[in-house]
Coordinates of C-alpha atoms in Angstrom, one line a residue:
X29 CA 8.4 32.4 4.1
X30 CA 8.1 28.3 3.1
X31 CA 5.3 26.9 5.6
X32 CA 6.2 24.3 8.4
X33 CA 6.3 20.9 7.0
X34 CA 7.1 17.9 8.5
X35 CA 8.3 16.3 5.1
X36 CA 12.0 17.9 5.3
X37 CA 12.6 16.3 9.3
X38 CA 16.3 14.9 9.7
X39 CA 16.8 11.5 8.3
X40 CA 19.0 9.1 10.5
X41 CA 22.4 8.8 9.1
X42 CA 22.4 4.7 9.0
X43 CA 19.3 5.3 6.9
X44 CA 19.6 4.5 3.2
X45 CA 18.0 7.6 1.2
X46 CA 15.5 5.2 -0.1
X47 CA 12.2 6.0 0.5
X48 CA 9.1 3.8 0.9
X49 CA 6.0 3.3 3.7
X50 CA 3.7 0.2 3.1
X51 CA 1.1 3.0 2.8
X52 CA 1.9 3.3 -0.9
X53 CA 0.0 0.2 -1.9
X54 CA -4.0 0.3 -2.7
X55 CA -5.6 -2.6 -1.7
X56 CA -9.4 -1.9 -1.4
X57 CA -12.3 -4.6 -2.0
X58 CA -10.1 -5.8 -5.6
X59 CA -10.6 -2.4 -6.9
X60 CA -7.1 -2.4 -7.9
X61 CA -7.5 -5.0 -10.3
X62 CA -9.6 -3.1 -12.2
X63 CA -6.6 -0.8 -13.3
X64 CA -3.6 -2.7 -15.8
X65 CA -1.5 -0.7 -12.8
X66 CA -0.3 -3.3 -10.2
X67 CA -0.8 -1.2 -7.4
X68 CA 1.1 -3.2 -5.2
X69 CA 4.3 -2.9 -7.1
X70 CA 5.8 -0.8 -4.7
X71 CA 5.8 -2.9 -1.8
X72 CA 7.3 -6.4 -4.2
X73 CA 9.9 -4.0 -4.9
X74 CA 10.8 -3.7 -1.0
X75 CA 10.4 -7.3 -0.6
X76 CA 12.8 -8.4 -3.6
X77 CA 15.3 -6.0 -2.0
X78 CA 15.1 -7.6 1.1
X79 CA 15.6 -10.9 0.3
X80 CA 18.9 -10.0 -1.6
X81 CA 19.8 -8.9 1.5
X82 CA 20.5 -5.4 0.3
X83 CA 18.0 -3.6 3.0
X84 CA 16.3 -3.7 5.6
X85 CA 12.9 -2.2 7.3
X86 CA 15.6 0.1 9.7
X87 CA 17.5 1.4 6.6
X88 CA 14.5 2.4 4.7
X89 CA 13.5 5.9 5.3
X90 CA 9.6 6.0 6.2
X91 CA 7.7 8.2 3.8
X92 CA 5.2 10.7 5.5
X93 CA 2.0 11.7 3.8
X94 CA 1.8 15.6 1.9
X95 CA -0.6 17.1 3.8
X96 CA -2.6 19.8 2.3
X97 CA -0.5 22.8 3.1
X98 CA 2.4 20.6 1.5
X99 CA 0.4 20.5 -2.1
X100 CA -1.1 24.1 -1.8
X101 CA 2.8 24.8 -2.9
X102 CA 1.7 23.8 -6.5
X103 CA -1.9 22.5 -6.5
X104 CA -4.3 25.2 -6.5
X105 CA -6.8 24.6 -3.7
X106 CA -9.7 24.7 -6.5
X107 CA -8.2 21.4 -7.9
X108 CA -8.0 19.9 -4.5
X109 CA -11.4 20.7 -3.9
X110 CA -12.2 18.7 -6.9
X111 CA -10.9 15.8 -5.5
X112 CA -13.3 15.2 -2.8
X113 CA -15.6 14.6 -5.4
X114 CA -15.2 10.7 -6.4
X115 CA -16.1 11.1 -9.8
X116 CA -13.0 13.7 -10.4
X117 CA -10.7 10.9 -8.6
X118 CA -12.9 7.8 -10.9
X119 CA -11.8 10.0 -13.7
X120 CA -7.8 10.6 -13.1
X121 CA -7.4 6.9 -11.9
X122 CA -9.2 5.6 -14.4
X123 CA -10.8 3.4 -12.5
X124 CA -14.6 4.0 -12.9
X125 CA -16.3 2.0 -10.0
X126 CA -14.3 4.6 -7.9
X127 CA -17.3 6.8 -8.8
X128 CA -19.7 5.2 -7.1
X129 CA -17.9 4.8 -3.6
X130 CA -17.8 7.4 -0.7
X131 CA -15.4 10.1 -0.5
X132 CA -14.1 9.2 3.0
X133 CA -13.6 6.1 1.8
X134 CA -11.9 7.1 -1.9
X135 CA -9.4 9.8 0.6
X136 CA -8.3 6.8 2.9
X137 CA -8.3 4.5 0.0
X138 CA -7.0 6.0 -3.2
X139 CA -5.7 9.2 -2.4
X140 CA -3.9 9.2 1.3
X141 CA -1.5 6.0 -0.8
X142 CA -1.1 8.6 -4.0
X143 CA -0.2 11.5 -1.0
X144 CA 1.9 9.1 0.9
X145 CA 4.0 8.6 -2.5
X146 CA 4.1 12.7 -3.4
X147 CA 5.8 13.3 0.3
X148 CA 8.2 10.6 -0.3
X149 CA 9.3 12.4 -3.6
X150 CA 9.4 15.5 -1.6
X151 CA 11.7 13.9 1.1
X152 CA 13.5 12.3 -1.8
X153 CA 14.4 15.6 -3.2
X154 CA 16.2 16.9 -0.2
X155 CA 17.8 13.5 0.6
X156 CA 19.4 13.6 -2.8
X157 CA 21.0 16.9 -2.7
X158 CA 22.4 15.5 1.0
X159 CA 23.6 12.0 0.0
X160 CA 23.7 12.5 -3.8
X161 CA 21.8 10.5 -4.6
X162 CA 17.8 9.4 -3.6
X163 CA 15.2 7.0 -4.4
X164 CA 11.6 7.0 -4.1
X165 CA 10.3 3.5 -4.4
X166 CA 7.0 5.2 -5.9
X167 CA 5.8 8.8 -7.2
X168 CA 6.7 10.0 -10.8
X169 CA 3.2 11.0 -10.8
X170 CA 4.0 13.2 -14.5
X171 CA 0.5 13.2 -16.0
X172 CA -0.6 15.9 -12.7
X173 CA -0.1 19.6 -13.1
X174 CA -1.4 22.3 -10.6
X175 CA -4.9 22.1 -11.4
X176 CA -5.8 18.8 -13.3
X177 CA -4.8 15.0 -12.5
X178 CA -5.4 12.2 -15.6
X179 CA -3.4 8.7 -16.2
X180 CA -3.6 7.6 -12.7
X181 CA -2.0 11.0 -11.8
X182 CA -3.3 12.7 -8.7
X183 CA -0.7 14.8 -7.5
X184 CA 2.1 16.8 -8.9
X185 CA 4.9 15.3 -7.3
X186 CA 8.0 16.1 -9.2
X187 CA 6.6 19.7 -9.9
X188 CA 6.2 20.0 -5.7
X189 CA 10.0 18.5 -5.3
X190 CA 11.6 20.1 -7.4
X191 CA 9.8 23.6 -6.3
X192 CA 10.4 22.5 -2.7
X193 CA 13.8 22.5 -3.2
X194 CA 13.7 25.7 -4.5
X195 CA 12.3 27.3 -2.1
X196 CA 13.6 25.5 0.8
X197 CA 17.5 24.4 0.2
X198 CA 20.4 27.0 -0.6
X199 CA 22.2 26.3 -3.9
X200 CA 19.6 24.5 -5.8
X201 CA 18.5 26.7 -8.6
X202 CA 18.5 25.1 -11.5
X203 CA 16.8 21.3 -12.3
X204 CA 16.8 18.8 -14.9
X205 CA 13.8 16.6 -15.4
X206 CA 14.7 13.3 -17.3
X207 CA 11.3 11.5 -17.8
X208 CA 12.0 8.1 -19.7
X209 CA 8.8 7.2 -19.4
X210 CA 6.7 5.3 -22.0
X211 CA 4.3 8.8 -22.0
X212 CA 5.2 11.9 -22.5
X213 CA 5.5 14.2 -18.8
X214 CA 2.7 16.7 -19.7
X215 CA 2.2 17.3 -15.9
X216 CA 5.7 18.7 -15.2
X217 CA 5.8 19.8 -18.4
X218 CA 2.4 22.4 -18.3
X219 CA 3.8 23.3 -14.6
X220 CA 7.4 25.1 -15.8
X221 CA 6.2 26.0 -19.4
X222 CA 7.3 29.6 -18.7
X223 CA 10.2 28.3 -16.4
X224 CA 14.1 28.6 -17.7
X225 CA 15.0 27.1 -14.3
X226 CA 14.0 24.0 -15.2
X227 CA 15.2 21.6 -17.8
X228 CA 13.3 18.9 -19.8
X229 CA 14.1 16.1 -21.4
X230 CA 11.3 13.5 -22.1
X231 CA 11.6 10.5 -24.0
X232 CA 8.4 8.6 -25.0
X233 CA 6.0 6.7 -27.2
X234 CA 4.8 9.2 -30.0
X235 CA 1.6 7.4 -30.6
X236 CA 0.2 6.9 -27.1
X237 CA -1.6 8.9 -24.2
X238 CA -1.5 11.9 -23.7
X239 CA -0.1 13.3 -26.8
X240 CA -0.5 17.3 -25.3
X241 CA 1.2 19.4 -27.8
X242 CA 0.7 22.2 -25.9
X243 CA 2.9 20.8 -23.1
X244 CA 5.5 19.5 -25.7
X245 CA 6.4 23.2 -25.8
X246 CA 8.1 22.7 -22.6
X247 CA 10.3 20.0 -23.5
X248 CA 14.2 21.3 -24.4
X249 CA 15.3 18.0 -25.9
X250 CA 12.5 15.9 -27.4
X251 CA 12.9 12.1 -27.8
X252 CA 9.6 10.8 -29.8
X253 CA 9.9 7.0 -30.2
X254 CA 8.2 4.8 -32.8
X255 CA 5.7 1.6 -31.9
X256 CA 8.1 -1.4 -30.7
X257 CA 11.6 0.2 -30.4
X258 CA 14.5 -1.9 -28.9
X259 CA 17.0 -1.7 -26.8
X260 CA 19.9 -1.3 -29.4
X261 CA 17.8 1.8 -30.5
X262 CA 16.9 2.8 -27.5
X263 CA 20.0 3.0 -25.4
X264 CA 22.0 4.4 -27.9
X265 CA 19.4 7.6 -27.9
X266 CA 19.3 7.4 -24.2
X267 CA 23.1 7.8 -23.7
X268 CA 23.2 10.3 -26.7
X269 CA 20.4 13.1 -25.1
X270 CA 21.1 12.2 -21.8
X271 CA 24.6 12.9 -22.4
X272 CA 23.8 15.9 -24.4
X273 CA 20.7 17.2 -21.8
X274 CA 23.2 17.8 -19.3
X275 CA 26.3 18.9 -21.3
X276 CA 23.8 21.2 -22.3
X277 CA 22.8 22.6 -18.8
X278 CA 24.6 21.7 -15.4
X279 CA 21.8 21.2 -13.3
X280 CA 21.8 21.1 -9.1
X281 CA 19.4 18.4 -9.2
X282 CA 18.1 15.7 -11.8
X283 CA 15.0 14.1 -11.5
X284 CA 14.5 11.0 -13.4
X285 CA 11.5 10.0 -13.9
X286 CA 12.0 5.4 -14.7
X287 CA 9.3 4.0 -16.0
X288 CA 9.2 0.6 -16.4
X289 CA 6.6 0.9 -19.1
X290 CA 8.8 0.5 -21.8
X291 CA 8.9 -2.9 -21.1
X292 CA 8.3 -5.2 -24.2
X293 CA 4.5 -6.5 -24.0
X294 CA 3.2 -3.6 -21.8
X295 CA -0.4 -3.0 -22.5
X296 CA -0.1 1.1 -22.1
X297 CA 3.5 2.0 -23.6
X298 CA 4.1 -0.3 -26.9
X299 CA 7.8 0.0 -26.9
X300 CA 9.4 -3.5 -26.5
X301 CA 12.7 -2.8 -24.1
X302 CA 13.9 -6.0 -22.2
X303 CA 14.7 -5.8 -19.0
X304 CA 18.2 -6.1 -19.2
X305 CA 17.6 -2.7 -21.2
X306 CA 16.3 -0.8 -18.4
X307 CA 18.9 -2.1 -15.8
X308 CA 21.3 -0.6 -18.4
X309 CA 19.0 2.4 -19.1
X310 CA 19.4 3.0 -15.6
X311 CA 22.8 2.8 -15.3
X312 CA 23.5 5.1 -17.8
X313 CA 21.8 8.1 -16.5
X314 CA 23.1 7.2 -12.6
X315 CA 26.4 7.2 -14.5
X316 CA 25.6 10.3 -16.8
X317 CA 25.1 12.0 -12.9
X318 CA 27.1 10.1 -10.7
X319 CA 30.2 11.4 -13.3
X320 CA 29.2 15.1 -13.5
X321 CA 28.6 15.1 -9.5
X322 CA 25.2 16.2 -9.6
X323 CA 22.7 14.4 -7.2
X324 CA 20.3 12.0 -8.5
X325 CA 16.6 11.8 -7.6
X326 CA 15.1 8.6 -8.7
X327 CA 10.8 7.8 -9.1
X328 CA 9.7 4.5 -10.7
X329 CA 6.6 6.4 -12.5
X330 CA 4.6 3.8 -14.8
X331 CA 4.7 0.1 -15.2
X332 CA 1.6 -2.1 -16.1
X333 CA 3.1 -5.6 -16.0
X334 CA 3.3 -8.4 -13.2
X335 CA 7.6 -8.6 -13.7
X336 CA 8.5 -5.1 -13.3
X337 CA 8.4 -4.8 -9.8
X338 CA 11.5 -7.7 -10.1
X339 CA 13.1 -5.4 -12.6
X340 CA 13.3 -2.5 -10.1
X341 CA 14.9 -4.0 -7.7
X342 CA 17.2 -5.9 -10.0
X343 CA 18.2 -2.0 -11.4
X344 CA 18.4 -0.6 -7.6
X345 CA 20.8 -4.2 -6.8
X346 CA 23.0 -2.9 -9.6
X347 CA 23.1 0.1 -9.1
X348 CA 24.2 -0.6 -6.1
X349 CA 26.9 -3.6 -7.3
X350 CA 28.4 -0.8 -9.4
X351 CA 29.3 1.8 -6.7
X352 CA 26.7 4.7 -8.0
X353 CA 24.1 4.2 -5.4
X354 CA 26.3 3.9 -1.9
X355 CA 30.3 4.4 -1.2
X356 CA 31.4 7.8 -2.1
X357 CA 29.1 10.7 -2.8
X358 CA 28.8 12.5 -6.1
X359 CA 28.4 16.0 -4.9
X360 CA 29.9 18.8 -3.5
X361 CA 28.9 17.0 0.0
X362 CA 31.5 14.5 -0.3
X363 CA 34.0 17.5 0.5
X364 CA 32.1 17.5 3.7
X365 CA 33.6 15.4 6.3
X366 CA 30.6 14.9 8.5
X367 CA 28.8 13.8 5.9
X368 CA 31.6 11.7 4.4
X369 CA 31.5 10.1 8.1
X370 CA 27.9 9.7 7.9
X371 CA 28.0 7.7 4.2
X372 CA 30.6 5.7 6.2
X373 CA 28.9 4.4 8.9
X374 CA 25.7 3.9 6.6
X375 CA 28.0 1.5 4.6
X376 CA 29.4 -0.1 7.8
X377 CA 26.1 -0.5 8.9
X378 CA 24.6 -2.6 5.8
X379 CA 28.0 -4.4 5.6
X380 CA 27.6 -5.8 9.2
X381 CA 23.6 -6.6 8.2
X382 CA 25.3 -8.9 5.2

């Protein structure tokens, strides 16, 4: 039987299914800044959402922290002993002072923000298969498996959502991972090698970390892009495998995994997308969902540049403009009237805060 956990409590209705908590960000003694990660993304995001008016702190579903017994569901408890050594952590965040500070102080620090993120994927996952759709303002941590972290990847947290819902929600059998991503996925991809359930398409930078040809094995439609693609290129092989991913396999839950690393002039992913490419990149797989009614589960996964914290919210605002992140659900839900009645008042509610 699943253990008692706290991360699948009952949302408020006149919540948005967008999940943050300002526990996400690191902030420690500049630490941060030794990483090309801006690891106060996630909070900018928030803040740019809020001042177009489209939340607010009360619509925002509060992201609890994974506790142990939450990522004993994938991580082995030999890999989380591992992390209470700071070296292991110096190593998988790459950032190598890490290794010579305390482990109290590395747990409150590095990790409790990089646990904080993995529940709100977790609570993400179920929110999406109630509202069709979800967004986690952080996670897409696709570099973790079970037992080892790397890229700044610390815990599995697509792996524990999607095997979360799984185990825990009626109806949800099959998944499809979409990983757009600059990197390739090797995390989720080493966890369900063996795993027909689960669905993989990963689109990425042939040239750049971590280049695991073992993991590749998992992937069912492969995407390897050159140094410097655009968008022309791009979005046309987006729409074309998304398209063909899920005509392939009608899944009762996507993931997408929306890294913003594909940005032109990112240090990490050397592809050269403008932003108004990933807005549409976006749209097309919301669409690509929203038109086959299969809920949605969004993490914004990598991004090493100062602007892409704007982009994010500019892709969540229009989302939102174009109908496929609030009015009517895409599900089978939206047959149910309570929670046709609870989309309702959610909308009424934000339409009143406007």
């Amino acid at each position: 039987r699943p253990h008692r956990t706290e991360l699948y409590q009952n949302v408020p209705s006149t919540c948005w299914p967008i999940v943050y908590s300002p526990d996400y960000n690191i902030t420690f003694m500049g630490l941060e800044k030794l990483h090309p990660f801006d690891a106060g993304k996630w909070g900018k995001v928030i803040d740019f959402l809020k001042e177009e008016k489209l939340i607010v702190d009360d619509l925002i579903v509060q992201a609890q922290e994974a506790t142990e017994e939450d990522l004993l569901v994938v991580h082995t408890r030999r890999y989380l002993s591992k992390l209470k050594w700071s070296f292991v952590v110096a190593t998988i965040t790459e950032i190598p002072p890490v290794l010579f500070l305390p482990n109290f102080l590395v747990q409150r620090k590095v990790l409790k923000p990089l646990r904080t993120q993995t529940g709100g994927t977790i609570m993400a996952g179920k929110l999406a298969v109630d509202r069709g759709w979800a967004i986690n303002v952080g996670g897409g941590f696709h570099h973790c498996s079970s037992d080892k972290g790397g890229g700044f990847c610390a815990y599995a947290d697509i792996t524990l959502a999607i095997k979360f819902l799984f185990e825990r929600v009626q109806g949800v059998s099959k998944a499809t991972i979409i990983d757009l991503d600059a990197h390739q996925g090797n995390g989720h991809e080493r966890d369900f090698i063996d795993d027909n359930r689960v669905y993989i398409m990963d689109a990425y930078n042939r040239y750049i970390y971590p280049g695991d040809g073992f993991a590749k094995r998992a992937i069912k439609r492969k995407v390897e892009l050159e140094w410097g693609t655009e968008d022309t290129e791009y979005l046309q092989k987006v729409q074309t495998h998304v398209e063909g991913a899920l005509n392939e396999l009608k899944p009762d839950i996507i993931v997408y995994n929306a890294g913003t690393d594909i940005l032109d002039g990112d240090p990490l992913g050397g592809l050269a997308i403008s932003p108004q490419g990933i807005v549409k990149r976006d749209e097309i797989v919301f669409k690509a969902a929203r038109s086959r009614r299969v809920p949605i589960l969004m993490v914004t996964s990598g991004g090493y540049q100062k602007r892409t914290a704007r982009i994010i919210a500019d892709s969540i605002i229009n989302l939102h403009n174009l109908g496929l992140i609030d009015k009517e659900l895409a599900t089978s839900g939206a047959e149910n009237p309570k929670v046709e009645q609870m989309l309702r008042k959610c909308t009424k509610d934000l339409t009143n805060l406007s």
